[in-house]
Amino acid sequence: MFRTTARAAAAMAAGCAIALLYPAAPAGAAGSVHLHKIYYDSPGSDTRSNTSLNAEYVQIKNSTSRGVSLKGWVVVDASRHAYTFPSYTLGAGRTVTVRTGIGSDTSATKYQDRRAYVWNNTSDKATLRKSGSTTVDTCSYNSSRADYKMC
């Protein structure tokens, strides 16, 4: 009896040790609408040109098997710069890019129509909220060594 209990305990301990090697599923795991990427430091000098502003963006991914209405959903940074989605449905498995500058919206790209940068080059936090202010996802970064963060 003791050998069986000792073997079971050893097997359980080994299983727990192996489980610790694998990280838990991220907030953006399959079956959700989540922040996917923040490109916070556009290439080149920060000249506030529209090209430079539009090289700064956040991406939202729908990893569900159906379209999701984002009407009224908000993407906001730590300084409360907010972009609110108009009537818009993000298709199943699709990603939408929300660019900082001015442009013509398409099904894959939305524009905030700003003339100044939103995302800080060293640290910031993106929050995705449903229209009723329920937080869906957050993504933070704290590095000047990279230009973007995969969430």
mmCIF file of N, CA and C in Angstrom, residues 36-107:
data_model
loop_
_atom_site.group_PDB
_atom_site.id
_atom_site.type_symbol
_atom_site.label_atom_id
_atom_site.label_comp_id
_atom_site.label_asym_id
_atom_site.label_seq_id
_atom_site.Cartn_x
_atom_site.Cartn_y
_atom_site.Cartn_z
ATOM 1 N N HIS A 36 -4.375 42.548 -29.961
ATOM 2 C CA HIS A 36 -3.434 41.637 -30.609
ATOM 3 C C HIS A 36 -2.023 42.227 -30.683
ATOM 4 N N LYS A 37 -1.928 43.514 -31.066
ATOM 5 C CA LYS A 37 -0.617 44.138 -31.248
ATOM 6 C C LYS A 37 -0.752 45.649 -31.076
ATOM 7 N N ILE A 38 0.267 46.250 -30.471
ATOM 8 C CA ILE A 38 0.362 47.709 -30.410
ATOM 9 C C ILE A 38 1.695 48.090 -31.038
ATOM 10 N N TYR A 39 1.643 48.846 -32.126
ATOM 11 C CA TYR A 39 2.861 49.386 -32.744
ATOM 12 C C TYR A 39 2.963 50.821 -32.244
ATOM 13 N N TYR A 40 3.730 51.020 -31.176
ATOM 14 C CA TYR A 40 3.731 52.282 -30.447
ATOM 15 C C TYR A 40 4.824 53.258 -30.843
ATOM 16 N N ASP A 41 5.848 52.822 -31.559
ATOM 17 C CA ASP A 41 6.927 53.726 -31.949
ATOM 18 C C ASP A 41 7.090 53.639 -33.460
ATOM 19 N N SER A 42 6.413 54.536 -34.171
ATOM 20 C CA SER A 42 6.456 54.497 -35.632
ATOM 21 C C SER A 42 7.891 54.683 -36.114
ATOM 22 N N PRO A 43 8.225 54.066 -37.255
ATOM 23 C CA PRO A 43 9.595 54.141 -37.774
ATOM 24 C C PRO A 43 10.027 55.584 -38.059
ATOM 25 N N GLY A 44 11.308 55.853 -37.885
ATOM 26 C CA GLY A 44 11.862 57.164 -38.197
ATOM 27 C C GLY A 44 11.602 58.183 -37.105
ATOM 28 N N SER A 45 11.797 59.434 -37.459
ATOM 29 C CA SER A 45 11.602 60.532 -36.513
ATOM 30 C C SER A 45 10.118 60.790 -36.303
ATOM 31 N N ASP A 46 9.774 61.216 -35.101
ATOM 32 C CA ASP A 46 8.384 61.564 -34.791
ATOM 33 C C ASP A 46 8.114 62.983 -35.302
ATOM 34 N N THR A 47 7.684 63.061 -36.554
ATOM 35 C CA THR A 47 7.489 64.349 -37.217
ATOM 36 C C THR A 47 6.031 64.795 -37.217
ATOM 37 N N ARG A 48 5.146 63.955 -36.725
ATOM 38 C CA ARG A 48 3.701 64.209 -36.746
ATOM 39 C C ARG A 48 3.120 64.253 -38.158
ATOM 40 N N SER A 49 3.879 63.760 -39.130
ATOM 41 C CA SER A 49 3.313 63.659 -40.471
ATOM 42 C C SER A 49 2.214 62.596 -40.425
ATOM 43 N N ASN A 50 1.287 62.662 -41.329
ATOM 44 C CA ASN A 50 0.207 61.685 -41.341
ATOM 45 C C ASN A 50 0.754 60.277 -41.557
ATOM 46 N N THR A 51 1.796 60.156 -42.375
ATOM 47 C CA THR A 51 2.421 58.848 -42.607
ATOM 48 C C THR A 51 2.982 58.291 -41.298
ATOM 49 N N SER A 52 3.663 59.137 -40.540
ATOM 50 C CA SER A 52 4.228 58.712 -39.260
ATOM 51 C C SER A 52 3.125 58.376 -38.253
ATOM 52 N N LEU A 53 2.088 59.202 -38.198
ATOM 53 C CA LEU A 53 0.973 58.944 -37.276
ATOM 54 C C LEU A 53 0.281 57.623 -37.605
ATOM 55 N N ASN A 54 0.125 57.324 -38.890
ATOM 56 C CA ASN A 54 -0.560 56.093 -39.279
ATOM 57 C C ASN A 54 0.305 54.850 -39.139
ATOM 58 N N ALA A 55 1.618 55.040 -38.922
ATOM 59 C CA ALA A 55 2.485 53.900 -38.645
ATOM 60 C C ALA A 55 2.394 53.486 -37.180
ATOM 61 N N GLU A 56 1.675 54.255 -36.392
ATOM 62 C CA GLU A 56 1.378 53.941 -34.992
ATOM 63 C C GLU A 56 -0.050 53.393 -34.967
ATOM 64 N N TYR A 57 -0.226 52.198 -34.387
ATOM 65 C CA TYR A 57 -1.558 51.586 -34.423
ATOM 66 C C TYR A 57 -1.735 50.523 -33.349
ATOM 67 N N VAL A 58 -2.967 50.137 -33.176
ATOM 68 C CA VAL A 58 -3.320 49.011 -32.315
ATOM 69 C C VAL A 58 -4.170 48.060 -33.152
ATOM 70 N N GLN A 59 -3.983 46.759 -32.941
ATOM 71 C CA GLN A 59 -4.776 45.759 -33.657
ATOM 72 C C GLN A 59 -5.638 44.978 -32.683
ATOM 73 N N ILE A 60 -6.846 44.683 -33.121
ATOM 74 C CA ILE A 60 -7.791 43.894 -32.347
ATOM 75 C C ILE A 60 -8.148 42.672 -33.181
ATOM 76 N N LYS A 61 -8.098 41.514 -32.561
ATOM 77 C CA LYS A 61 -8.352 40.252 -33.270
ATOM 78 C C LYS A 61 -9.601 39.573 -32.725
ATOM 79 N N ASN A 62 -10.378 39.023 -33.638
ATOM 80 C CA ASN A 62 -11.540 38.206 -33.286
ATOM 81 C C ASN A 62 -11.170 36.758 -33.562
ATOM 82 N N SER A 63 -10.901 35.998 -32.525
ATOM 83 C CA SER A 63 -10.535 34.594 -32.719
ATOM 84 C C SER A 63 -11.725 33.660 -32.490
ATOM 85 N N THR A 64 -12.940 34.225 -32.542
ATOM 86 C CA THR A 64 -14.135 33.396 -32.424
ATOM 87 C C THR A 64 -14.529 32.883 -33.811
ATOM 88 N N SER A 65 -15.538 32.054 -33.850
ATOM 89 C CA SER A 65 -16.006 31.484 -35.114
ATOM 90 C C SER A 65 -17.199 32.250 -35.682
ATOM 91 N N ARG A 66 -17.452 33.440 -35.145
ATOM 92 C CA ARG A 66 -18.562 34.255 -35.664
ATOM 93 C C ARG A 66 -18.175 35.737 -35.604
ATOM 94 N N GLY A 67 -18.850 36.543 -36.413
ATOM 95 C CA GLY A 67 -18.617 37.981 -36.377
ATOM 96 C C GLY A 67 -19.086 38.560 -35.051
ATOM 97 N N VAL A 68 -18.422 39.622 -34.600
ATOM 98 C CA VAL A 68 -18.779 40.274 -33.342
ATOM 99 C C VAL A 68 -18.954 41.768 -33.612
ATOM 100 N N SER A 69 -20.102 42.311 -33.211
ATOM 101 C CA SER A 69 -20.342 43.744 -33.354
ATOM 102 C C SER A 69 -19.488 44.497 -32.338
ATOM 103 N N LEU A 70 -18.698 45.451 -32.852
ATOM 104 C CA LEU A 70 -17.870 46.288 -31.975
ATOM 105 C C LEU A 70 -18.478 47.686 -31.813
ATOM 106 N N LYS A 71 -19.700 47.872 -32.244
ATOM 107 C CA LYS A 71 -20.342 49.177 -32.147
ATOM 108 C C LYS A 71 -20.312 49.664 -30.689
ATOM 109 N N GLY A 72 -19.733 50.837 -30.491
ATOM 110 C CA GLY A 72 -19.642 51.420 -29.153
ATOM 111 C C GLY A 72 -18.465 50.927 -28.334
ATOM 112 N N TRP A 73 -17.712 49.917 -28.814
ATOM 113 C CA TRP A 73 -16.529 49.460 -28.089
ATOM 114 C C TRP A 73 -15.471 50.559 -28.162
ATOM 115 N N VAL A 74 -14.610 50.617 -27.150
ATOM 116 C CA VAL A 74 -13.617 51.681 -27.035
ATOM 117 C C VAL A 74 -12.230 51.080 -26.816
ATOM 118 N N VAL A 75 -11.242 51.674 -27.501
ATOM 119 C CA VAL A 75 -9.829 51.405 -27.236
ATOM 120 C C VAL A 75 -9.286 52.679 -26.616
ATOM 121 N N VAL A 76 -8.667 52.568 -25.442
ATOM 122 C CA VAL A 76 -8.191 53.753 -24.727
ATOM 123 C C VAL A 76 -6.787 53.491 -24.187
ATOM 124 N N ASP A 77 -5.961 54.546 -24.153
ATOM 125 C CA ASP A 77 -4.623 54.416 -23.576
ATOM 126 C C ASP A 77 -4.637 54.952 -22.144
ATOM 127 N N ALA A 78 -3.488 54.930 -21.499
ATOM 128 C CA ALA A 78 -3.401 55.343 -20.097
ATOM 129 C C ALA A 78 -3.713 56.831 -19.903
ATOM 130 N N SER A 79 -3.509 57.637 -20.944
ATOM 131 C CA SER A 79 -3.813 59.075 -20.864
ATOM 132 C C SER A 79 -5.236 59.397 -21.287
ATOM 133 N N ARG A 80 -6.027 58.372 -21.499
ATOM 134 C CA ARG A 80 -7.454 58.484 -21.859
ATOM 135 C C ARG A 80 -7.721 58.986 -23.275
ATOM 136 N N HIS A 81 -6.763 58.788 -24.181
ATOM 137 C CA HIS A 81 -7.055 59.007 -25.601
ATOM 138 C C HIS A 81 -7.925 57.831 -26.014
ATOM 139 N N ALA A 82 -9.119 58.103 -26.497
ATOM 140 C CA ALA A 82 -10.065 57.024 -26.774
ATOM 141 C C ALA A 82 -10.506 57.018 -28.233
ATOM 142 N N TYR A 83 -10.658 55.815 -28.759
ATOM 143 C CA TYR A 83 -11.271 55.621 -30.072
ATOM 144 C C TYR A 83 -12.499 54.742 -29.853
ATOM 145 N N THR A 84 -13.657 55.225 -30.317
ATOM 146 C CA THR A 84 -14.900 54.470 -30.184
ATOM 147 C C THR A 84 -15.310 53.961 -31.561
ATOM 148 N N PHE A 85 -15.557 52.669 -31.635
ATOM 149 C CA PHE A 85 -15.973 52.077 -32.901
ATOM 150 C C PHE A 85 -17.374 52.532 -33.277
ATOM 151 N N PRO A 86 -17.545 52.920 -34.550
ATOM 152 C CA PRO A 86 -18.896 53.191 -35.053
ATOM 153 C C PRO A 86 -19.581 51.853 -35.298
ATOM 154 N N SER A 87 -20.683 51.842 -35.975
ATOM 155 C CA SER A 87 -21.351 50.594 -36.337
ATOM 156 C C SER A 87 -20.367 49.756 -37.149
ATOM 157 N N TYR A 88 -19.926 48.642 -36.589
ATOM 158 C CA TYR A 88 -18.875 47.841 -37.228
ATOM 159 C C TYR A 88 -18.912 46.420 -36.679
ATOM 160 N N THR A 89 -18.792 45.444 -37.580
ATOM 161 C CA THR A 89 -18.707 44.044 -37.178
ATOM 162 C C THR A 89 -17.363 43.489 -37.601
ATOM 163 N N LEU A 90 -16.627 42.944 -36.646
ATOM 164 C CA LEU A 90 -15.340 42.305 -36.904
ATOM 165 C C LEU A 90 -15.607 40.839 -37.207
ATOM 166 N N GLY A 91 -15.297 40.441 -38.423
ATOM 167 C CA GLY A 91 -15.584 39.082 -38.870
ATOM 168 C C GLY A 91 -14.824 38.015 -38.102
ATOM 169 N N ALA A 92 -15.337 36.795 -38.179
ATOM 170 C CA ALA A 92 -14.706 35.647 -37.526
ATOM 171 C C ALA A 92 -13.276 35.480 -38.020
ATOM 172 N N GLY A 93 -12.332 35.351 -37.092
ATOM 173 C CA GLY A 93 -10.933 35.149 -37.438
ATOM 174 C C GLY A 93 -10.237 36.370 -38.015
ATOM 175 N N ARG A 94 -10.873 37.513 -38.017
ATOM 176 C CA ARG A 94 -10.323 38.728 -38.632
ATOM 177 C C ARG A 94 -9.641 39.627 -37.602
ATOM 178 N N THR A 95 -8.809 40.524 -38.123
ATOM 179 C CA THR A 95 -8.121 41.525 -37.319
ATOM 180 C C THR A 95 -8.438 42.896 -37.892
ATOM 181 N N VAL A 96 -8.682 43.865 -37.035
ATOM 182 C CA VAL A 96 -8.864 45.247 -37.468
ATOM 183 C C VAL A 96 -7.723 46.076 -36.899
ATOM 184 N N THR A 97 -7.189 46.972 -37.733
ATOM 185 C CA THR A 97 -6.110 47.862 -37.332
ATOM 186 C C THR A 97 -6.685 49.255 -37.124
ATOM 187 N N VAL A 98 -6.425 49.838 -35.959
ATOM 188 C CA VAL A 98 -6.879 51.199 -35.656
ATOM 189 C C VAL A 98 -5.647 52.095 -35.670
ATOM 190 N N ARG A 99 -5.528 52.897 -36.731
ATOM 191 C CA ARG A 99 -4.380 53.779 -36.924
ATOM 192 C C ARG A 99 -4.648 55.141 -36.287
ATOM 193 N N THR A 100 -3.596 55.816 -35.868
ATOM 194 C CA THR A 100 -3.724 57.082 -35.154
ATOM 195 C C THR A 100 -4.113 58.242 -36.064
ATOM 196 N N GLY A 101 -3.554 58.297 -37.260
ATOM 197 C CA GLY A 101 -3.726 59.447 -38.135
ATOM 198 C C GLY A 101 -5.041 59.490 -38.897
ATOM 199 N N ILE A 102 -5.009 60.215 -40.009
ATOM 200 C CA ILE A 102 -6.189 60.475 -40.825
ATOM 201 C C ILE A 102 -6.203 59.524 -42.022
ATOM 202 N N GLY A 103 -7.389 59.031 -42.363
ATOM 203 C CA GLY A 103 -7.524 58.157 -43.519
ATOM 204 C C GLY A 103 -8.967 57.788 -43.747
ATOM 205 N N SER A 104 -9.194 56.965 -44.752
ATOM 206 C CA SER A 104 -10.543 56.494 -45.070
ATOM 207 C C SER A 104 -10.732 55.093 -44.505
ATOM 208 N N ASP A 105 -11.719 54.936 -43.645
ATOM 209 C CA ASP A 105 -11.986 53.647 -43.017
ATOM 210 C C ASP A 105 -12.315 52.573 -44.056
ATOM 211 N N THR A 106 -11.843 51.359 -43.774
ATOM 212 C CA THR A 106 -12.197 50.176 -44.556
ATOM 213 C C THR A 106 -12.638 49.113 -43.563
ATOM 214 N N SER A 107 -12.949 47.935 -44.059
ATOM 215 C CA SER A 107 -13.350 46.862 -43.146
ATOM 216 C C SER A 107 -12.171 46.357 -42.314
#
